[in-house]
Tab-separated table of C-alpha atoms and ligand atoms in Angstrom:
chain	number	residue	atom	x	y	z
O	206	MET	CA	-49.152	-32.024	21.068
O	207	ASN	CA	-46.515	-30.540	23.230
O	208	LEU	CA	-46.005	-26.724	23.089
O	209	ASN	CA	-42.767	-26.840	21.072
O	210	LYS	CA	-44.311	-28.914	18.454
O	211	ALA	CA	-47.436	-26.795	18.288
O	212	LEU	CA	-45.310	-23.473	18.067
O	213	THR	CA	-43.221	-25.123	15.411
O	214	LYS	CA	-46.192	-25.893	13.347
O	215	GLN	CA	-47.746	-22.461	13.621
O	216	ALA	CA	-44.370	-20.983	12.577
O	217	TYR	CA	-44.362	-23.280	9.414
O	218	GLU	CA	-47.942	-22.146	8.609
O	219	GLU	CA	-46.960	-18.449	8.908
O	220	VAL	CA	-44.078	-19.052	6.461
O	221	GLU	CA	-46.423	-20.788	4.029
O	222	ASN	CA	-49.073	-17.906	4.222
O	223	HIS	CA	-46.614	-15.160	3.829
O	224	ILE	CA	-43.392	-16.282	1.937
O	225	GLU	CA	-44.843	-15.170	-1.631
O	226	ARG	CA	-45.658	-11.791	-0.502
O	227	VAL	CA	-42.480	-11.448	1.338
O	228	GLN	CA	-40.408	-12.541	-1.582
O	229	GLU	CA	-42.452	-10.265	-4.071
O	230	ASP	CA	-41.295	-7.121	-1.998
O	231	PRO	CA	-38.872	-5.110	-4.258
O	232	TYR	CA	-36.868	-4.446	-1.053
O	233	PHE	CA	-36.354	-8.219	-0.357
O	234	PRO	CA	-32.614	-9.088	-0.669
O	235	GLY	CA	-31.215	-11.299	-3.419
O	236	PHE	CA	-28.156	-12.607	-1.775
O	237	HIS	CA	-28.428	-11.566	2.010
O	238	LEU	CA	-30.167	-13.659	4.511
O	239	ALA	CA	-33.419	-12.474	5.654
O	240	PRO	CA	-36.548	-13.896	7.366
O	241	PRO	CA	-38.924	-15.944	5.433
O	242	THR	CA	-41.664	-13.858	7.277
O	243	GLY	CA	-41.643	-11.927	10.511
O	244	LEU	CA	-38.577	-10.308	12.197
O	245	LEU	CA	-35.094	-11.476	12.099
O	246	ASN	CA	-32.320	-10.098	14.443
O	247	ASP	CA	-28.989	-11.315	15.787
O	248	PRO	CA	-26.845	-13.847	14.200
O	249	ASN	CA	-26.477	-16.913	16.499
O	250	GLY	CA	-24.626	-20.191	16.716
O	251	TRP	CA	-22.311	-19.203	13.892
O	252	ILE	CA	-19.989	-22.171	13.119
O	253	GLN	CA	-18.530	-24.405	10.440
O	254	TRP	CA	-18.990	-28.260	11.352
O	255	LYS	CA	-17.961	-30.963	8.740
O	256	GLY	CA	-17.549	-28.560	5.974
O	257	ILE	CA	-21.096	-26.840	6.465
O	258	TYR	CA	-21.477	-23.411	7.521
O	259	HIS	CA	-24.420	-23.078	9.973
O	260	LEU	CA	-25.761	-19.684	10.802
O	261	PHE	CA	-28.800	-19.480	13.237
O	262	PHE	CA	-30.720	-16.362	13.816
O	263	GLN	CA	-33.022	-14.811	16.297
O	264	TRP	CA	-36.476	-15.096	14.721
O	265	MET	CA	-40.144	-13.946	15.356
O	266	PRO	CA	-42.140	-15.727	12.918
O	267	PHE	CA	-45.604	-14.397	14.074
O	268	LYS	CA	-45.220	-10.563	13.736
O	269	THR	CA	-42.812	-7.937	12.507
O	270	GLY	CA	-41.869	-7.077	16.079
O	271	HIS	CA	-39.827	-8.548	19.003
O	272	GLY	CA	-41.182	-11.252	21.307
O	273	ALA	CA	-40.686	-14.888	22.205
O	274	LYS	CA	-37.819	-15.732	19.737
O	275	PHE	CA	-37.142	-18.868	17.955
O	276	TRP	CA	-33.840	-19.785	16.546
O	277	GLY	CA	-34.108	-20.140	12.749
O	278	HIS	CA	-31.282	-21.683	10.877
O	279	PHE	CA	-29.549	-21.241	7.487
O	280	SER	CA	-26.768	-23.565	6.169
O	281	SER	CA	-24.288	-23.257	3.307
O	282	GLU	CA	-21.287	-25.057	1.884
O	283	ASN	CA	-19.739	-22.165	0.082
O	284	LEU	CA	-20.948	-19.081	1.897
O	285	THR	CA	-22.938	-17.767	-1.005
O	286	ASP	CA	-25.751	-20.241	-1.636
O	287	TRP	CA	-27.786	-20.614	1.468
O	288	THR	CA	-30.680	-22.829	2.528
O	289	LEU	CA	-33.311	-22.232	5.152
O	290	GLU	CA	-33.382	-25.311	7.411
O	291	PRO	CA	-36.145	-26.558	9.735
O	292	ILE	CA	-36.228	-24.482	13.072
O	293	ALA	CA	-33.587	-25.353	15.535
O	294	LEU	CA	-35.156	-24.017	18.845
O	295	THR	CA	-38.664	-23.109	19.744
O	296	PRO	CA	-39.632	-21.216	23.020
O	297	GLY	CA	-41.887	-23.853	24.367
O	298	ASP	CA	-40.300	-24.849	27.746
O	299	TRP	CA	-40.625	-23.289	31.221
O	300	TYR	CA	-37.027	-21.978	31.254
O	301	ASP	CA	-37.266	-20.324	27.615
O	302	LYS	CA	-41.068	-19.590	27.237
O	303	ASN	CA	-40.440	-15.881	26.332
O	304	GLY	CA	-37.764	-16.442	23.864
O	305	CYS	CA	-34.891	-18.693	22.992
O	306	TYR	CA	-32.526	-15.573	23.052
O	307	SER	CA	-29.024	-15.296	21.520
O	308	GLY	CA	-26.178	-17.573	22.053
O	309	SER	CA	-23.481	-19.557	20.414
O	310	ALA	CA	-22.298	-22.999	19.073
O	311	ILE	CA	-19.464	-25.261	19.808
O	312	ILE	CA	-18.433	-28.908	18.621
O	313	HIS	CA	-17.877	-31.392	21.270
O	314	GLU	CA	-17.893	-35.190	21.207
O	315	ASP	CA	-19.100	-35.209	17.577
O	316	LYS	CA	-21.966	-33.138	18.583
O	317	LEU	CA	-23.082	-29.698	17.733
O	318	LYS	CA	-23.891	-27.881	20.820
O	319	LEU	CA	-25.888	-24.745	21.310
O	320	PHE	CA	-25.690	-22.428	24.187
O	321	TYR	CA	-28.471	-19.875	24.400
O	322	THR	CA	-30.400	-17.680	26.979
O	323	GLY	CA	-33.890	-18.687	28.147
O	324	ASN	CA	-35.867	-15.541	28.576
O	325	VAL	CA	-38.540	-15.818	31.048
O	326	LYS	CA	-41.137	-13.379	32.127
O	327	ASP	CA	-43.197	-14.116	35.324
O	328	GLU	CA	-46.833	-13.062	35.974
O	329	ASN	CA	-45.783	-9.481	37.121
O	330	GLY	CA	-43.616	-8.921	34.053
O	331	ASP	CA	-40.395	-9.731	36.079
O	332	ARG	CA	-37.590	-11.151	33.990
O	333	GLU	CA	-35.610	-14.316	34.709
O	334	SER	CA	-32.809	-15.608	32.638
O	335	TYR	CA	-31.178	-18.956	32.291
O	336	GLN	CA	-28.245	-20.082	30.107
O	337	CYS	CA	-29.427	-23.248	28.449
O	338	LEU	CA	-28.015	-26.030	26.199
O	339	ALA	CA	-29.268	-28.020	23.204
O	340	ASP	CA	-27.422	-30.365	21.191
O	341	SER	CA	-27.459	-32.313	17.830
O	342	THR	CA	-25.702	-35.224	16.188
O	343	ASP	CA	-26.521	-34.225	12.628
O	344	GLY	CA	-26.554	-30.394	12.781
O	345	PHE	CA	-29.967	-29.978	11.673
O	346	SER	CA	-32.258	-31.315	14.487
O	347	PHE	CA	-31.700	-30.359	18.062
O	348	SER	CA	-32.745	-31.582	21.447
O	349	LYS	CA	-32.931	-29.321	24.530
O	350	LYS	CA	-30.858	-30.148	27.568
O	351	GLY	CA	-32.110	-27.466	29.831
O	352	VAL	CA	-30.558	-24.767	32.263
O	353	GLN	CA	-26.918	-25.147	32.556
O	354	VAL	CA	-26.130	-21.516	34.314
O	355	GLU	CA	-28.270	-19.794	36.803
O	356	LEU	CA	-28.152	-16.119	37.389
O	357	PRO	CA	-25.410	-15.168	39.923
O	358	ASP	CA	-26.164	-12.618	42.686
O	359	GLU	CA	-24.202	-9.743	41.353
O	360	TYR	CA	-26.155	-9.133	38.218
O	361	THR	CA	-29.659	-8.320	37.272
O	362	PRO	CA	-31.709	-10.590	35.088
O	363	HIS	CA	-30.293	-8.567	32.115
O	364	PHE	CA	-27.910	-11.414	31.845
O	365	ARG	CA	-27.707	-13.069	28.318
O	366	ASP	CA	-26.155	-14.117	25.096
O	367	PRO	CA	-23.532	-16.883	26.151
O	368	LYS	CA	-20.504	-17.241	23.912
O	369	VAL	CA	-18.537	-20.389	24.529
O	370	TRP	CA	-15.101	-21.264	23.369
O	371	GLU	CA	-12.197	-23.513	24.297
O	372	HIS	CA	-8.787	-22.557	25.407
O	373	ASN	CA	-5.926	-24.765	26.696
O	374	GLY	CA	-8.367	-27.776	27.101
O	375	ARG	CA	-10.915	-25.689	29.218
O	376	TRP	CA	-14.182	-24.203	28.238
O	377	TYR	CA	-15.074	-20.480	28.724
O	378	MET	CA	-18.312	-18.516	28.513
O	379	VAL	CA	-18.695	-14.928	28.340
O	380	ILE	CA	-22.233	-13.572	29.122
O	381	GLY	CA	-23.540	-9.950	28.445
O	382	ALA	CA	-24.565	-8.656	31.763
O	383	GLN	CA	-25.834	-5.771	33.909
O	384	THR	CA	-24.421	-5.350	37.434
O	385	LYS	CA	-26.826	-4.474	40.337
O	386	GLU	CA	-25.622	-0.879	39.945
O	387	GLU	CA	-27.175	-1.006	36.413
O	388	LYS	CA	-23.944	-0.799	34.533
O	389	GLY	CA	-22.938	-2.962	31.610
O	390	ALA	CA	-20.412	-5.836	32.080
O	391	VAL	CA	-19.064	-9.032	30.774
O	392	ALA	CA	-19.196	-11.910	33.103
O	393	LEU	CA	-16.843	-14.956	32.536
O	394	PHE	CA	-17.515	-18.601	33.439
O	395	GLU	CA	-15.262	-21.601	33.268
O	396	SER	CA	-15.759	-25.339	32.875
O	397	THR	CA	-13.581	-28.401	32.506
O	398	ASP	CA	-16.423	-30.838	31.448
O	399	LEU	CA	-19.220	-28.538	29.933
O	400	ARG	CA	-21.515	-29.406	32.956
O	401	GLU	CA	-20.213	-27.684	35.898
O	402	TRP	CA	-19.765	-23.860	35.343
O	403	ASN	CA	-17.740	-21.739	37.599
O	404	ASN	CA	-18.340	-18.035	37.866
O	405	ARG	CA	-14.915	-16.400	37.362
O	406	GLY	CA	-16.425	-12.778	37.913
O	407	THR	CA	-16.660	-9.668	35.734
O	408	ILE	CA	-13.820	-9.296	33.292
O	409	SER	CA	-14.918	-5.915	31.778
O	410	HIS	CA	-17.017	-3.289	33.069
O	411	ALA	CA	-18.638	0.087	32.062
O	412	ASN	CA	-16.727	1.783	34.800
O	413	LYS	CA	-13.454	0.026	34.827
O	414	PRO	CA	-10.792	2.232	33.262
O	415	PRO	CA	-10.066	2.938	30.622
O	416	LEU	CA	-13.849	2.910	30.177
O	417	SER	CA	-16.016	5.079	32.298
O	418	GLU	CA	-19.947	5.466	32.344
O	419	PHE	CA	-20.007	3.310	29.462
O	420	GLY	CA	-23.675	2.108	29.311
O	421	TYR	CA	-26.319	0.330	31.350
O	422	MET	CA	-26.334	-2.999	29.589
O	423	TRP	CA	-23.763	-4.950	27.464
O	424	GLU	CA	-25.218	-7.284	24.811
O	425	CYS	CA	-23.814	-10.179	22.812
O	426	PRO	CA	-19.945	-10.373	23.905
O	427	ASP	CA	-17.545	-12.504	21.909
O	428	ILE	CA	-13.856	-13.115	22.825
O	429	PHE	CA	-11.276	-14.490	20.367
O	430	SER	CA	-7.547	-14.053	19.704
O	431	LEU	CA	-6.314	-12.534	16.483
O	432	SER	CA	-2.692	-11.797	15.534
O	433	GLY	CA	-1.565	-12.142	19.245
O	434	LYS	CA	-4.200	-9.878	20.723
O	435	ASP	CA	-7.410	-10.792	22.475
O	436	VAL	CA	-10.402	-9.183	21.005
O	437	LEU	CA	-13.601	-8.495	23.052
O	438	LEU	CA	-16.467	-7.616	20.796
O	439	PHE	CA	-19.671	-6.353	22.469
O	440	SER	CA	-22.835	-4.130	22.034
O	441	PRO	CA	-23.167	-1.476	24.788
O	442	GLN	CA	-26.505	0.174	25.283
O	443	GLY	CA	-26.759	3.734	26.896
O	444	LEU	CA	-24.040	5.670	25.294
O	445	SER	CA	-24.536	9.207	24.295
O	446	PRO	CA	-23.582	10.652	20.786
O	447	ASP	CA	-20.077	11.970	20.870
O	448	GLY	CA	-19.235	14.076	17.676
O	449	ILE	CA	-19.121	11.483	14.842
O	450	GLN	CA	-19.059	8.481	17.242
O	451	PHE	CA	-22.042	6.603	18.786
O	452	ASN	CA	-24.609	8.169	16.529
O	453	ASN	CA	-26.831	5.073	16.333
O	454	MET	CA	-29.334	4.113	19.094
O	455	TYR	CA	-26.979	1.417	20.521
O	456	GLN	CA	-23.439	0.690	19.450
O	457	SER	CA	-21.167	-2.393	18.453
O	458	GLY	CA	-17.593	-2.364	18.952
O	459	TYR	CA	-14.348	-3.800	20.423
O	460	VAL	CA	-11.568	-3.547	22.783
O	461	LEU	CA	-8.100	-4.973	22.481
O	462	GLY	CA	-6.080	-6.460	25.232
O	463	GLU	CA	-4.811	-9.579	26.797
O	464	LEU	CA	-7.160	-11.911	28.628
O	465	ASP	CA	-5.359	-13.628	31.722
O	466	TYR	CA	-7.285	-17.019	31.956
O	467	PRO	CA	-5.731	-18.179	35.331
O	468	GLN	CA	-6.516	-14.675	36.873
O	469	ALA	CA	-9.711	-14.181	34.968
O	470	SER	CA	-8.820	-10.625	34.240
O	471	PHE	CA	-8.806	-8.624	30.992
O	472	ASP	CA	-6.649	-5.714	30.550
O	473	HIS	CA	-7.824	-3.848	27.622
O	474	GLY	CA	-7.775	-0.500	25.773
O	475	THR	CA	-10.569	1.852	24.715
O	476	PHE	CA	-13.539	1.104	22.619
O	477	GLU	CA	-13.670	1.247	18.974
O	478	GLU	CA	-16.978	1.152	16.784
O	479	ILE	CA	-16.608	-1.768	14.448
O	480	ASP	CA	-19.017	-0.438	11.873
O	481	ARG	CA	-19.769	3.172	10.736
O	482	GLY	CA	-23.049	2.760	9.008
O	483	PHE	CA	-26.572	3.290	9.950
O	484	GLU	CA	-27.602	-0.279	10.871
O	485	PHE	CA	-25.219	-2.648	12.416
O	486	TYR	CA	-25.602	-4.652	15.810
O	487	ALA	CA	-24.817	-7.794	17.688
O	488	PRO	CA	-22.111	-9.339	15.566
O	489	GLN	CA	-20.877	-12.715	16.132
O	490	THR	CA	-17.722	-14.481	14.834
O	491	THR	CA	-16.404	-18.008	14.401
O	492	GLU	CA	-13.100	-19.484	13.282
O	493	ASP	CA	-13.719	-21.476	10.110
O	494	GLU	CA	-12.067	-24.646	8.931
O	495	LYS	CA	-9.424	-22.514	6.870
O	496	GLY	CA	-8.642	-20.777	10.078
O	497	ARG	CA	-10.303	-17.399	9.239
O	498	ARG	CA	-12.104	-15.217	11.808
O	499	ILE	CA	-15.470	-14.554	10.050
O	500	LEU	CA	-18.131	-12.094	11.268
O	501	PHE	CA	-21.751	-11.821	10.599
O	502	GLY	CA	-23.769	-8.896	12.028
O	503	TRP	CA	-27.477	-7.966	12.150
O	504	MET	CA	-28.378	-5.186	9.612
O	505	GLY	CA	-30.548	-3.421	12.228
O	506	VAL	CA	-30.426	-1.871	15.580
O	507	PRO	CA	-33.064	-2.409	18.280
O	508	ASP	CA	-35.402	0.639	19.033
O	509	GLN	CA	-33.995	2.565	16.015
O	510	GLN	CA	-36.878	3.319	13.850
O	511	GLU	CA	-37.167	-0.496	13.129
O	512	PHE	CA	-40.904	-0.308	12.684
O	513	GLU	CA	-40.963	2.611	10.299
O	514	GLN	CA	-39.215	0.408	7.705
O	515	PRO	CA	-41.425	0.007	4.602
O	516	THR	CA	-40.912	-3.890	4.456
O	517	ILE	CA	-43.284	-4.062	7.447
O	518	GLU	CA	-46.349	-3.724	5.131
O	519	ASN	CA	-45.093	-7.029	3.318
O	520	GLY	CA	-44.704	-8.997	6.518
O	521	TRP	CA	-41.022	-8.989	7.123
O	522	VAL	CA	-38.268	-6.885	8.644
O	523	HIS	CA	-34.376	-6.813	8.882
O	524	GLN	CA	-31.694	-9.007	7.362
O	525	MET	CA	-28.134	-10.018	8.073
O	526	THR	CA	-24.814	-8.477	6.790
O	527	LEU	CA	-22.557	-10.327	4.520
O	528	PRO	CA	-19.941	-12.488	6.172
O	529	ARG	CA	-16.670	-10.784	6.507
O	530	GLU	CA	-13.225	-11.864	7.579
O	531	LEU	CA	-11.619	-9.969	10.333
O	532	ARG	CA	-7.908	-9.078	10.226
O	533	LEU	CA	-6.040	-6.823	12.925
O	534	VAL	CA	-4.150	-4.211	11.074
O	535	ASN	CA	-2.021	-1.589	12.810
O	536	GLY	CA	-4.098	-2.180	16.103
O	537	ARG	CA	-7.495	-1.834	14.428
O	538	LEU	CA	-9.924	-4.369	13.257
O	539	HIS	CA	-10.426	-4.326	9.561
O	540	GLN	CA	-13.376	-6.163	7.880
O	541	LEU	CA	-12.771	-7.726	4.387
O	542	PRO	CA	-15.495	-9.264	2.085
O	543	LEU	CA	-14.848	-12.921	1.657
O	544	PRO	CA	-13.098	-14.116	-1.520
O	545	GLU	CA	-16.210	-16.594	-1.692
O	546	LEU	CA	-18.383	-13.593	-2.459
O	547	ASN	CA	-16.808	-13.283	-5.946
O	548	GLU	CA	-19.092	-16.228	-6.792
O	549	LEU	CA	-22.062	-13.669	-6.511
O	550	ARG	CA	-20.861	-12.035	-9.588
O	551	ALA	CA	-23.218	-12.706	-12.711
O	552	GLU	CA	-21.808	-10.446	-15.220
O	553	ASN	CA	-19.016	-7.820	-15.495
O	554	VAL	CA	-20.712	-4.537	-16.837
O	555	PHE	CA	-18.013	-1.987	-16.548
O	556	ASN	CA	-14.275	-2.152	-16.345
O	557	GLY	CA	-11.780	0.877	-16.765
O	558	PRO	CA	-11.041	4.498	-15.972
O	559	ILE	CA	-13.886	6.903	-15.298
O	560	ASP	CA	-14.183	10.681	-16.168
O	561	ILE	CA	-14.124	13.281	-13.419
O	562	GLN	CA	-17.933	13.109	-13.597
O	563	TYR	CA	-19.389	9.711	-14.277
O	564	LYS	CA	-23.047	8.958	-14.713
O	565	GLY	CA	-24.553	5.449	-15.203
O	566	SER	CA	-27.255	3.006	-14.405
O	567	ILE	CA	-26.871	-0.200	-12.421
O	568	ALA	CA	-28.735	-3.293	-11.249
O	569	ARG	CA	-30.282	-3.560	-7.761
O	570	THR	CA	-27.984	-6.239	-7.116
O	571	SER	CA	-24.424	-5.071	-7.926
O	572	GLU	CA	-20.818	-4.865	-6.678
O	573	ILE	CA	-18.827	-1.796	-7.340
O	574	GLN	CA	-15.132	-1.489	-7.021
O	575	LEU	CA	-13.247	1.804	-7.259
O	576	LYS	CA	-9.514	2.229	-7.107
O	577	GLY	CA	-8.288	5.809	-6.375
O	578	MET	CA	-9.861	8.881	-4.826
O	579	VAL	CA	-13.526	9.334	-4.964
O	580	LYS	CA	-14.873	12.585	-4.050
O	581	LYS	CA	-18.462	11.885	-4.133
O	582	LEU	CA	-20.855	8.944	-4.898
O	583	CYS	CA	-24.532	9.001	-5.237
O	584	LEU	CA	-26.688	5.976	-5.551
O	585	PHE	CA	-30.142	5.673	-6.680
O	586	ASP	CA	-30.584	9.483	-5.882
O	587	ASN	CA	-30.705	8.263	-2.123
O	588	MET	CA	-27.357	7.308	-0.466
O	589	THR	CA	-24.499	9.755	-0.746
O	590	LEU	CA	-20.987	9.196	0.087
O	591	THR	CA	-18.544	12.110	0.500
O	592	TYR	CA	-14.938	12.257	0.912
O	593	ASP	CA	-13.434	15.435	2.434
O	594	GLU	CA	-9.662	15.065	1.725
O	595	LYS	CA	-8.472	17.485	4.222
O	596	GLN	CA	-9.795	15.659	7.204
O	597	SER	CA	-9.648	12.211	5.439
O	598	LEU	CA	-13.396	12.068	6.615
O	599	LEU	CA	-15.841	9.678	4.781
O	600	THR	CA	-19.401	10.555	5.371
O	601	LEU	CA	-22.551	8.673	4.275
O	602	GLU	CA	-25.781	10.541	4.024
O	603	ARG	CA	-29.359	9.431	3.435
O	604	PRO	CA	-32.811	10.466	3.849
O	605	ASN	CA	-34.213	9.422	7.370
O	606	VAL	CA	-36.817	6.395	6.741
O	607	ALA	CA	-39.513	8.259	8.716
O	608	ASP	CA	-39.335	12.020	7.972
O	609	GLY	CA	-37.034	12.095	4.751
O	610	ARG	CA	-34.671	14.677	6.516
O	611	PRO	CA	-30.941	13.961	5.806
O	612	GLU	CA	-28.971	12.074	8.464
O	613	ARG	CA	-25.323	11.289	8.371
O	614	ARG	CA	-22.705	8.859	9.772
O	615	SER	CA	-18.967	9.770	9.349
O	616	CYS	CA	-15.547	8.143	9.994
O	617	ILE	CA	-11.960	9.497	9.887
O	618	LEU	CA	-9.586	7.188	7.765
O	619	SER	CA	-6.059	6.734	8.878
O	620	GLY	CA	-4.780	7.963	5.481
O	621	ALA	CA	-6.188	9.181	2.063
O	622	LEU	CA	-9.032	7.184	0.557
O	623	TYR	CA	-7.571	4.897	-2.202
O	624	SER	CA	-10.274	2.148	-2.635
O	625	LEU	CA	-14.026	1.452	-2.205
O	626	GLN	CA	-15.902	-1.757	-2.535
O	627	LEU	CA	-19.775	-1.393	-2.491
O	628	TYR	CA	-22.225	-4.429	-2.197
O	629	ILE	CA	-25.827	-3.319	-3.124
O	630	ASP	CA	-28.687	-5.720	-2.571
O	631	HIS	CA	-32.093	-4.001	-3.265
O	632	SER	CA	-32.568	-2.169	0.027
O	633	SER	CA	-28.941	-2.584	1.616
O	634	LEU	CA	-25.597	-1.105	1.055
O	635	GLU	CA	-22.199	-2.274	2.361
O	636	ILE	CA	-19.269	0.096	1.780
O	637	PHE	CA	-15.737	-1.205	2.530
O	638	ALA	CA	-13.146	1.717	2.337
O	639	ASN	CA	-9.448	1.266	2.005
O	640	ASP	CA	-9.571	-2.529	1.981
O	641	GLY	CA	-11.884	-2.800	5.040
O	642	GLU	CA	-10.320	-0.312	7.324
O	643	ALA	CA	-13.654	1.442	7.625
O	644	VAL	CA	-17.121	-0.214	6.682
O	645	PHE	CA	-20.559	1.496	6.555
O	646	THR	CA	-23.468	-0.952	6.840
O	647	SER	CA	-26.925	0.405	6.019
O	648	ARG	CA	-30.468	-0.299	4.803
O	649	MET	CA	-31.376	1.842	1.838
O	650	PHE	CA	-35.077	2.379	0.858
O	651	ALA	CA	-34.607	4.005	-2.281
O	652	ASP	CA	-37.333	4.015	-5.016
O	653	PRO	CA	-37.017	0.387	-6.489
O	654	GLU	CA	-37.359	1.728	-9.948
O	655	ASN	CA	-34.220	4.078	-9.561
O	656	HIS	CA	-30.950	2.609	-10.816
O	657	SER	CA	-28.694	5.639	-11.057
O	658	LEU	CA	-25.243	5.989	-10.172
O	659	PHE	CA	-23.213	9.218	-10.149
O	660	ILE	CA	-19.548	9.518	-9.301
O	661	GLU	CA	-17.237	12.450	-8.931
O	662	SER	CA	-13.523	11.825	-8.575
O	663	ASP	CA	-10.085	13.457	-9.289
O	664	GLY	CA	-10.343	11.768	-12.859
O	665	LYS	CA	-7.733	9.083	-11.876
O	666	VAL	CA	-10.087	6.433	-10.687
O	667	ASP	CA	-10.608	2.844	-12.187
O	668	MET	CA	-13.897	1.219	-11.709
O	669	ALA	CA	-15.291	-2.225	-12.097
O	670	ILE	CA	-19.005	-3.034	-11.867
O	671	TRP	CA	-20.640	-6.538	-11.630
O	672	ARG	CA	-24.324	-7.411	-11.717
O	673	LEU	CA	-24.601	-9.952	-8.924
O	674	LYS	CA	-26.891	-12.911	-8.633
O	675	ASP	CA	-30.434	-12.293	-7.456
O	676	ASN	CA	-31.562	-15.472	-5.674
O	677	THR	CA	-28.896	-17.340	-3.624
O	678	VAL	CA	-30.981	-18.204	-0.693
O	679	SER	CA	-33.535	-21.034	-0.746
O	680	TYR	CA	-36.344	-20.513	1.776
O	681	MET	CA	-38.747	-23.445	1.487
O	682	ASN	CA	-37.098	-26.310	3.052
O	683	HIS	CA	-39.200	-27.457	6.088
O	684	PRO	CA	-40.870	-30.658	7.028
O	685	GLU	CA	-44.690	-30.768	6.104
R	190	FRU	C1	-29.667	-8.221	20.951
R	190	FRU	C2	-30.620	-8.906	21.656
R	190	FRU	C3	-29.899	-9.842	22.729
R	190	FRU	C4	-31.057	-10.841	23.113
R	190	FRU	C5	-31.798	-10.838	21.645
R	190	FRU	C6	-33.233	-11.036	21.728
R	190	FRU	O1	-30.175	-7.543	19.720
R	190	FRU	O2	-31.296	-7.990	22.663
R	190	FRU	O3	-29.242	-9.242	23.956
R	190	FRU	O4	-30.456	-12.158	23.219
R	190	FRU	O5	-31.498	-9.577	20.927
R	190	FRU	O6	-33.773	-11.374	20.596
């Protein structure tokens, strides 16, 4: 049996042996995508093709740690019900033997094509990096086509995460890079035929104004245009905390500008964090068949107390965010929950005005909408959101997963707080403030038996609560 086949078989055995325990974990999500066993990280190959949404993911089936990643695969027709599909990519070839790392998908000549990074470590532990291709005629079984792009001279082997798109009849690829001076950068490649790729140089750099000393490595770049602007999303590593900014181990955010394709230059503004919560990294977007720019992120951050999470003892770790639509509003990216997510609602359990102090009890899969000015919201005696009206400052506090000490993330809103939408899924919380102007994405390891909700407001707040469905993802769909 060849190595890819053997690895695939081993991975399915792992799923079979662990899936029950994983799904019995009270922290396992009811409507978010999580690994059937092992570790999940970045969203990959996110695309809609022939009506079906495909979301691939970085997956380590053999342990709750990082290593030689597979590409797992979920599909959905409606963005709420998902199915785990057969494994898409297995790290069994010389050019990807230490991991089929992150990448993206395109549609070309009636095929779904995946570009990904082949991660290789030699006998001395030195890294090599290859940008590789795999394709599929049905969207479910993939055949590898090998190395497409080799490492150019100007970068170290920290060179990965190709995102490919088409513009004016040509193909473009951005790659997350580290220059030889150990600065983060984005590399641009161009192709007319998806075979020959030309190196067009560095289009954004940690020391190119308006940025300076902006990290030693940039991961997972993504470029798209939105409302007449070009948006570059990326995940820089090596920033120091700066007041309420950059408080996670690594960041994810964007710059806005104009990409001059013929000149291969990108004039852009300063960096803005896209999410203000504790766990958010490596987002990827696609434009769906309705023309919406939809983002998925990883609800985790590398090296940030990943292995202190209590799900480890049940053999799994991490999950995806919900899918969100991106809009550009007054020069800032807003993230909005998709209308499709309303299909998650199982039962409306509250509707109406609330007193200055509200105390209630809610299910561990719930959606809460609040219109008006909330001053404080405390969920499961664990997560506390407070709003300081004087500074328009919204702050989320929780006990640290390792030592229980309070930790905070904050954000300043452009105006007064007028709306909140919260999605609660066992051990995660996504908060959308003021119609997606600010989003806080976080894991939440509250006592699973705790259902309490406490809200303090100015007494002029309307609230709606829905209990949400608790099993919208099907995890057992692989060949015997
Ligand atoms: C981001 C990342 C990528 C890499 C992948 C490996 O979380 O480090 O740069 O391709 O994860 O799993």
